[in-house]
Amino acid sequence: IQTPHAFLKRECEKLGMDLPLPGLYGVGNVFLPKDVAARKRCVKIFEDVVAEEGQEVLGWRVDGLILASTVLSSALAEECRAAGIPVLLFNRTSRATTVSSVTGENLRGGRLVAEFLAAAGHRRFAFLAGIENSSTNRDRERGFTSWLAEHGHTVDAIKHAQAAGDWRFAGDLIGQYGFSIALSRRPSIPWSFR
């Protein structure tokens, strides 16, 4: 029987597992009890027998996932849902109604930053986002710009000073390029929010 190596490799990489070369591993189904204590005992017995045979268990299918990645969260959450694996997004939201999430108060945080900057006397504002279209950035931007608009600052001026990118400090040329483009659009803006 053939093993779908390309598929398994791709799926295992999503879970952080390195799969050996084709033919150097096996795949099996193990049906376990629903009772947690009984399941743990069965898993231990299974892994002990495998070890006695000089092999190792590379991994088990997960019962559920908590996803914190902003890049893969929505797509991976949908794949997991389709496979019957429950998913919880951490500090992310999804437009899909079938995915649960736990988030910080990103909208409120954006509002608080805008209020803080205005209270400190700043009158020119910019919004630097991380990965464009992530729910955390959308919520922070909405909070930031809505507070400013509600307090007499024009949204057009804010929009011209926006920039999104990967702002890692350690030599990210793309992020540095994006930052320099954003700064050149409105060079007199104190870049205070990111």
PDB file of C-alpha atoms in Angstrom:
ATOM      1  CA  ILE A   1       0.000   0.000   0.000  1.00  0.00           C
ATOM      2  CA  GLN A   2       1.354   3.411  -0.936  1.00  0.00           C
ATOM      3  CA  THR A   3       1.698   6.230   1.575  1.00  0.00           C
ATOM      4  CA  PRO A   4       0.686   9.729   0.347  1.00  0.00           C
ATOM      5  CA  HIS A   5       4.047  11.215   1.361  1.00  0.00           C
ATOM      6  CA  ALA A   6       3.606  14.715  -0.124  1.00  0.00           C
ATOM      7  CA  PHE A   7       0.255  15.130   1.633  1.00  0.00           C
ATOM      8  CA  LEU A   8       1.515  13.766   4.965  1.00  0.00           C
ATOM      9  CA  LYS A   9       4.681  15.890   4.817  1.00  0.00           C
ATOM     10  CA  ARG A  10       2.646  19.048   4.207  1.00  0.00           C
ATOM     11  CA  GLU A  11       0.186  18.262   7.014  1.00  0.00           C
ATOM     12  CA  CYS A  12       2.939  17.265   9.480  1.00  0.00           C
ATOM     13  CA  GLU A  13       4.863  20.487   8.773  1.00  0.00           C
ATOM     14  CA  LYS A  14       1.765  22.452   9.816  1.00  0.00           C
ATOM     15  CA  LEU A  15       1.979  20.669  13.177  1.00  0.00           C
ATOM     16  CA  GLY A  16       5.744  21.192  13.517  1.00  0.00           C
ATOM     17  CA  MET A  17       6.713  17.562  12.801  1.00  0.00           C
ATOM     18  CA  ASP A  18       9.582  16.605  10.502  1.00  0.00           C
ATOM     19  CA  LEU A  19       8.652  13.522   8.526  1.00  0.00           C
ATOM     20  CA  PRO A  20      11.419  11.120   7.393  1.00  0.00           C
ATOM     21  CA  LEU A  21      11.958  10.254   3.746  1.00  0.00           C
ATOM     22  CA  PRO A  22       9.352   8.089   1.998  1.00  0.00           C
ATOM     23  CA  GLY A  23       9.653   4.427   2.996  1.00  0.00           C
ATOM     24  CA  LEU A  24      11.345   5.206   6.318  1.00  0.00           C
ATOM     25  CA  TYR A  25       8.128   5.519   8.314  1.00  0.00           C
ATOM     26  CA  GLY A  26       4.715   3.947   8.620  1.00  0.00           C
ATOM     27  CA  VAL A  27       1.253   5.332   9.180  1.00  0.00           C
ATOM     28  CA  GLY A  28      -1.483   3.687  11.206  1.00  0.00           C
ATOM     29  CA  ASN A  29      -4.832   4.203  12.848  1.00  0.00           C
ATOM     30  CA  VAL A  30      -5.120   3.516  16.541  1.00  0.00           C
ATOM     31  CA  PHE A  31      -8.602   3.676  18.026  1.00  0.00           C
ATOM     32  CA  LEU A  32      -8.409   4.940  21.606  1.00  0.00           C
ATOM     33  CA  PRO A  33     -10.948   5.119  24.425  1.00  0.00           C
ATOM     34  CA  LYS A  34     -12.757   8.421  25.001  1.00  0.00           C
ATOM     35  CA  ASP A  35     -11.977   8.312  28.722  1.00  0.00           C
ATOM     36  CA  VAL A  36      -8.864  10.471  29.247  1.00  0.00           C
ATOM     37  CA  ALA A  37      -7.171   8.216  31.825  1.00  0.00           C
ATOM     38  CA  ALA A  38      -7.806   5.073  29.770  1.00  0.00           C
ATOM     39  CA  ARG A  39      -6.561   6.823  26.632  1.00  0.00           C
ATOM     40  CA  LYS A  40      -3.304   7.840  28.351  1.00  0.00           C
ATOM     41  CA  ARG A  41      -2.728   4.248  29.499  1.00  0.00           C
ATOM     42  CA  CYS A  42      -3.332   2.897  25.977  1.00  0.00           C
ATOM     43  CA  VAL A  43      -1.023   5.490  24.397  1.00  0.00           C
ATOM     44  CA  LYS A  44       1.736   4.569  26.864  1.00  0.00           C
ATOM     45  CA  ILE A  45       1.333   0.837  26.186  1.00  0.00           C
ATOM     46  CA  PHE A  46       1.375   1.458  22.421  1.00  0.00           C
ATOM     47  CA  GLU A  47       4.474   3.688  22.566  1.00  0.00           C
ATOM     48  CA  ASP A  48       6.284   1.217  24.876  1.00  0.00           C
ATOM     49  CA  VAL A  49       5.672  -1.658  22.438  1.00  0.00           C
ATOM     50  CA  VAL A  50       6.835   0.459  19.494  1.00  0.00           C
ATOM     51  CA  ALA A  51      10.018   1.396  21.423  1.00  0.00           C
ATOM     52  CA  GLU A  52      10.659  -2.287  22.288  1.00  0.00           C
ATOM     53  CA  GLU A  53      10.609  -2.964  18.528  1.00  0.00           C
ATOM     54  CA  GLY A  54      13.313  -0.310  18.025  1.00  0.00           C
ATOM     55  CA  GLN A  55      10.988   2.248  16.463  1.00  0.00           C
ATOM     56  CA  GLU A  56       9.583   5.568  17.607  1.00  0.00           C
ATOM     57  CA  VAL A  57       6.148   7.143  17.443  1.00  0.00           C
ATOM     58  CA  LEU A  58       6.546  10.430  15.577  1.00  0.00           C
ATOM     59  CA  GLY A  59       3.219  11.867  16.570  1.00  0.00           C
ATOM     60  CA  TRP A  60      -0.463  11.479  17.154  1.00  0.00           C
ATOM     61  CA  ARG A  61      -3.354  13.217  15.518  1.00  0.00           C
ATOM     62  CA  VAL A  62      -4.342  16.097  17.715  1.00  0.00           C
ATOM     63  CA  ASP A  63      -7.688  16.454  19.489  1.00  0.00           C
ATOM     64  CA  GLY A  64      -7.722  20.195  18.894  1.00  0.00           C
ATOM     65  CA  LEU A  65      -5.489  23.151  18.045  1.00  0.00           C
ATOM     66  CA  ILE A  66      -4.855  26.588  19.481  1.00  0.00           C
ATOM     67  CA  LEU A  67      -3.529  28.771  16.665  1.00  0.00           C
ATOM     68  CA  ALA A  68      -1.668  32.006  17.312  1.00  0.00           C
ATOM     69  CA  SER A  69      -0.055  32.541  13.891  1.00  0.00           C
ATOM     70  CA  THR A  70      -1.405  35.524  12.002  1.00  0.00           C
ATOM     71  CA  VAL A  71      -0.286  34.184   8.650  1.00  0.00           C
ATOM     72  CA  LEU A  72      -1.870  30.732   8.631  1.00  0.00           C
ATOM     73  CA  SER A  73      -4.635  30.997  11.197  1.00  0.00           C
ATOM     74  CA  SER A  74      -7.741  31.428   9.054  1.00  0.00           C
ATOM     75  CA  ALA A  75      -6.831  28.991   6.280  1.00  0.00           C
ATOM     76  CA  LEU A  76      -5.485  26.346   8.646  1.00  0.00           C
ATOM     77  CA  ALA A  77      -8.489  26.762  10.947  1.00  0.00           C
ATOM     78  CA  GLU A  78     -10.812  26.049   8.039  1.00  0.00           C
ATOM     79  CA  GLU A  79      -8.803  22.964   6.997  1.00  0.00           C
ATOM     80  CA  CYS A  80      -8.912  21.644  10.556  1.00  0.00           C
ATOM     81  CA  ARG A  81     -12.622  22.314  10.859  1.00  0.00           C
ATOM     82  CA  ALA A  82     -13.220  20.375   7.645  1.00  0.00           C
ATOM     83  CA  ALA A  83     -11.191  17.487   9.113  1.00  0.00           C
ATOM     84  CA  GLY A  84     -13.228  17.542  12.325  1.00  0.00           C
ATOM     85  CA  ILE A  85     -10.460  19.002  14.511  1.00  0.00           C
ATOM     86  CA  PRO A  86     -11.658  21.780  16.844  1.00  0.00           C
ATOM     87  CA  VAL A  87      -9.690  25.026  16.599  1.00  0.00           C
ATOM     88  CA  LEU A  88      -9.336  28.023  18.875  1.00  0.00           C
ATOM     89  CA  LEU A  89      -7.724  31.151  17.429  1.00  0.00           C
ATOM     90  CA  PHE A  90      -5.622  33.045  19.955  1.00  0.00           C
ATOM     91  CA  ASN A  91      -5.557  36.830  19.478  1.00  0.00           C
ATOM     92  CA  ARG A  92      -7.050  36.362  16.024  1.00  0.00           C
ATOM     93  CA  THR A  93     -10.552  36.334  14.691  1.00  0.00           C
ATOM     94  CA  SER A  94     -12.005  34.717  11.635  1.00  0.00           C
ATOM     95  CA  ARG A  95     -14.956  35.710   9.529  1.00  0.00           C
ATOM     96  CA  ALA A  96     -15.969  32.048   9.592  1.00  0.00           C
ATOM     97  CA  THR A  97     -18.686  31.478  12.169  1.00  0.00           C
ATOM     98  CA  THR A  98     -17.449  27.932  12.816  1.00  0.00           C
ATOM     99  CA  VAL A  99     -14.172  29.020  14.456  1.00  0.00           C
ATOM    100  CA  SER A 100     -13.884  30.116  18.078  1.00  0.00           C
ATOM    101  CA  SER A 101     -11.423  32.769  19.205  1.00  0.00           C
ATOM    102  CA  VAL A 102     -10.032  34.420  22.307  1.00  0.00           C
ATOM    103  CA  THR A 103      -8.609  37.880  21.722  1.00  0.00           C
ATOM    104  CA  GLY A 104      -7.246  40.886  23.491  1.00  0.00           C
ATOM    105  CA  GLU A 105      -9.018  44.201  23.250  1.00  0.00           C
ATOM    106  CA  ASN A 106      -7.319  45.311  20.041  1.00  0.00           C
ATOM    107  CA  LEU A 107     -10.050  47.798  19.120  1.00  0.00           C
ATOM    108  CA  ARG A 108      -9.909  49.394  22.570  1.00  0.00           C
ATOM    109  CA  GLY A 109      -6.101  49.315  22.484  1.00  0.00           C
ATOM    110  CA  GLY A 110      -6.068  51.276  19.217  1.00  0.00           C
ATOM    111  CA  ARG A 111      -8.436  53.843  20.710  1.00  0.00           C
ATOM    112  CA  LEU A 112      -6.318  54.171  23.859  1.00  0.00           C
ATOM    113  CA  VAL A 113      -3.129  54.753  21.855  1.00  0.00           C
ATOM    114  CA  ALA A 114      -4.807  57.469  19.777  1.00  0.00           C
ATOM    115  CA  GLU A 115      -6.159  59.119  22.935  1.00  0.00           C
ATOM    116  CA  PHE A 116      -2.744  58.928  24.614  1.00  0.00           C
ATOM    117  CA  LEU A 117      -0.951  60.513  21.633  1.00  0.00           C
ATOM    118  CA  ALA A 118      -3.530  63.312  21.347  1.00  0.00           C
ATOM    119  CA  ALA A 119      -3.351  63.986  25.097  1.00  0.00           C
ATOM    120  CA  ALA A 120       0.435  64.287  24.771  1.00  0.00           C
ATOM    121  CA  GLY A 121      -0.081  67.094  22.238  1.00  0.00           C
ATOM    122  CA  HIS A 122       0.579  65.221  18.996  1.00  0.00           C
ATOM    123  CA  ARG A 123      -1.456  66.446  16.036  1.00  0.00           C
ATOM    124  CA  ARG A 124      -0.057  64.361  13.174  1.00  0.00           C
ATOM    125  CA  PHE A 125      -0.629  60.618  13.382  1.00  0.00           C
ATOM    126  CA  ALA A 126       0.423  57.507  11.534  1.00  0.00           C
ATOM    127  CA  PHE A 127      -0.561  53.879  11.793  1.00  0.00           C
ATOM    128  CA  LEU A 128       2.086  51.220  11.218  1.00  0.00           C
ATOM    129  CA  ALA A 129       0.608  47.750  10.859  1.00  0.00           C
ATOM    130  CA  GLY A 130       2.199  44.339  10.843  1.00  0.00           C
ATOM    131  CA  ILE A 131       0.819  41.760   8.448  1.00  0.00           C
ATOM    132  CA  GLU A 132      -1.770  43.505   6.329  1.00  0.00           C
ATOM    133  CA  ASN A 133      -5.384  42.365   6.764  1.00  0.00           C
ATOM    134  CA  SER A 134      -4.760  40.401   9.966  1.00  0.00           C
ATOM    135  CA  SER A 135      -7.670  40.746  12.360  1.00  0.00           C
ATOM    136  CA  THR A 136      -5.447  42.208  15.091  1.00  0.00           C
ATOM    137  CA  ASN A 137      -4.246  44.987  12.798  1.00  0.00           C
ATOM    138  CA  ARG A 138      -7.720  45.629  11.381  1.00  0.00           C
ATOM    139  CA  ASP A 139      -9.147  46.011  14.895  1.00  0.00           C
ATOM    140  CA  ARG A 140      -6.274  48.195  16.125  1.00  0.00           C
ATOM    141  CA  GLU A 141      -6.491  50.414  13.046  1.00  0.00           C
ATOM    142  CA  ARG A 142     -10.254  50.743  13.353  1.00  0.00           C
ATOM    143  CA  GLY A 143      -9.923  51.756  17.006  1.00  0.00           C
ATOM    144  CA  PHE A 144      -7.048  54.141  16.276  1.00  0.00           C
ATOM    145  CA  THR A 145      -8.653  55.902  13.310  1.00  0.00           C
ATOM    146  CA  SER A 146     -12.183  55.975  14.766  1.00  0.00           C
ATOM    147  CA  TRP A 147     -11.013  57.705  17.954  1.00  0.00           C
ATOM    148  CA  LEU A 148      -9.057  60.261  15.922  1.00  0.00           C
ATOM    149  CA  ALA A 149     -11.994  60.896  13.576  1.00  0.00           C
ATOM    150  CA  GLU A 150     -14.405  61.261  16.526  1.00  0.00           C
ATOM    151  CA  HIS A 151     -12.098  63.920  17.991  1.00  0.00           C
ATOM    152  CA  GLY A 152     -11.734  66.097  14.919  1.00  0.00           C
ATOM    153  CA  HIS A 153      -8.759  64.576  13.119  1.00  0.00           C
ATOM    154  CA  THR A 154      -9.291  63.911   9.434  1.00  0.00           C
ATOM    155  CA  VAL A 155      -9.287  60.288   8.373  1.00  0.00           C
ATOM    156  CA  ASP A 156      -7.798  61.257   4.973  1.00  0.00           C
ATOM    157  CA  ALA A 157      -4.637  62.520   6.662  1.00  0.00           C
ATOM    158  CA  ILE A 158      -4.422  59.299   8.640  1.00  0.00           C
ATOM    159  CA  LYS A 159      -4.912  57.112   5.562  1.00  0.00           C
ATOM    160  CA  HIS A 160      -2.016  58.770   3.746  1.00  0.00           C
ATOM    161  CA  ALA A 161       0.300  57.961   6.594  1.00  0.00           C
ATOM    162  CA  GLN A 162      -0.504  54.257   6.818  1.00  0.00           C
ATOM    163  CA  ALA A 163       1.969  51.522   6.102  1.00  0.00           C
ATOM    164  CA  ALA A 164       1.865  47.779   6.546  1.00  0.00           C
ATOM    165  CA  GLY A 165       4.717  45.342   6.516  1.00  0.00           C
ATOM    166  CA  ASP A 166       6.969  43.018   8.422  1.00  0.00           C
ATOM    167  CA  TRP A 167       8.681  45.355  10.894  1.00  0.00           C
ATOM    168  CA  ARG A 168      11.159  42.966  12.458  1.00  0.00           C
ATOM    169  CA  PHE A 169      14.222  44.832  13.658  1.00  0.00           C
ATOM    170  CA  ALA A 170      16.911  42.362  12.589  1.00  0.00           C
ATOM    171  CA  GLY A 171      17.768  43.337   9.035  1.00  0.00           C
ATOM    172  CA  ASP A 172      14.415  42.843   7.329  1.00  0.00           C
ATOM    173  CA  LEU A 173      15.011  44.678   4.075  1.00  0.00           C
ATOM    174  CA  ILE A 174      11.383  44.442   2.985  1.00  0.00           C
ATOM    175  CA  GLY A 175      10.198  45.958   6.259  1.00  0.00           C
ATOM    176  CA  GLN A 176      12.858  48.660   6.109  1.00  0.00           C
ATOM    177  CA  TYR A 177      11.874  49.473   2.516  1.00  0.00           C
ATOM    178  CA  GLY A 178       8.182  49.672   3.480  1.00  0.00           C
ATOM    179  CA  PHE A 179       9.010  51.870   6.454  1.00  0.00           C
ATOM    180  CA  SER A 180      11.063  54.263   4.318  1.00  0.00           C
ATOM    181  CA  ILE A 181       8.255  54.507   1.739  1.00  0.00           C
ATOM    182  CA  ALA A 182       5.698  55.223   4.467  1.00  0.00           C
ATOM    183  CA  LEU A 183       7.958  57.807   6.078  1.00  0.00           C
ATOM    184  CA  SER A 184       8.562  59.529   2.730  1.00  0.00           C
ATOM    185  CA  ARG A 185       4.789  59.942   2.292  1.00  0.00           C
ATOM    186  CA  ARG A 186       4.487  62.049   5.448  1.00  0.00           C
ATOM    187  CA  PRO A 187       8.027  62.855   6.673  1.00  0.00           C
ATOM    188  CA  SER A 188       6.955  65.140   9.532  1.00  0.00           C
ATOM    189  CA  ILE A 189       4.795  62.518  11.301  1.00  0.00           C
ATOM    190  CA  PRO A 190       6.035  61.178  14.656  1.00  0.00           C
ATOM    191  CA  TRP A 191       5.791  57.395  14.056  1.00  0.00           C
ATOM    192  CA  SER A 192       4.501  56.400  17.448  1.00  0.00           C
ATOM    193  CA  PHE A 193       2.124  53.481  16.890  1.00  0.00           C
ATOM    194  CA  ARG A 194       3.040  50.013  15.726  1.00  0.00           C
TER     195      ARG A 194
END
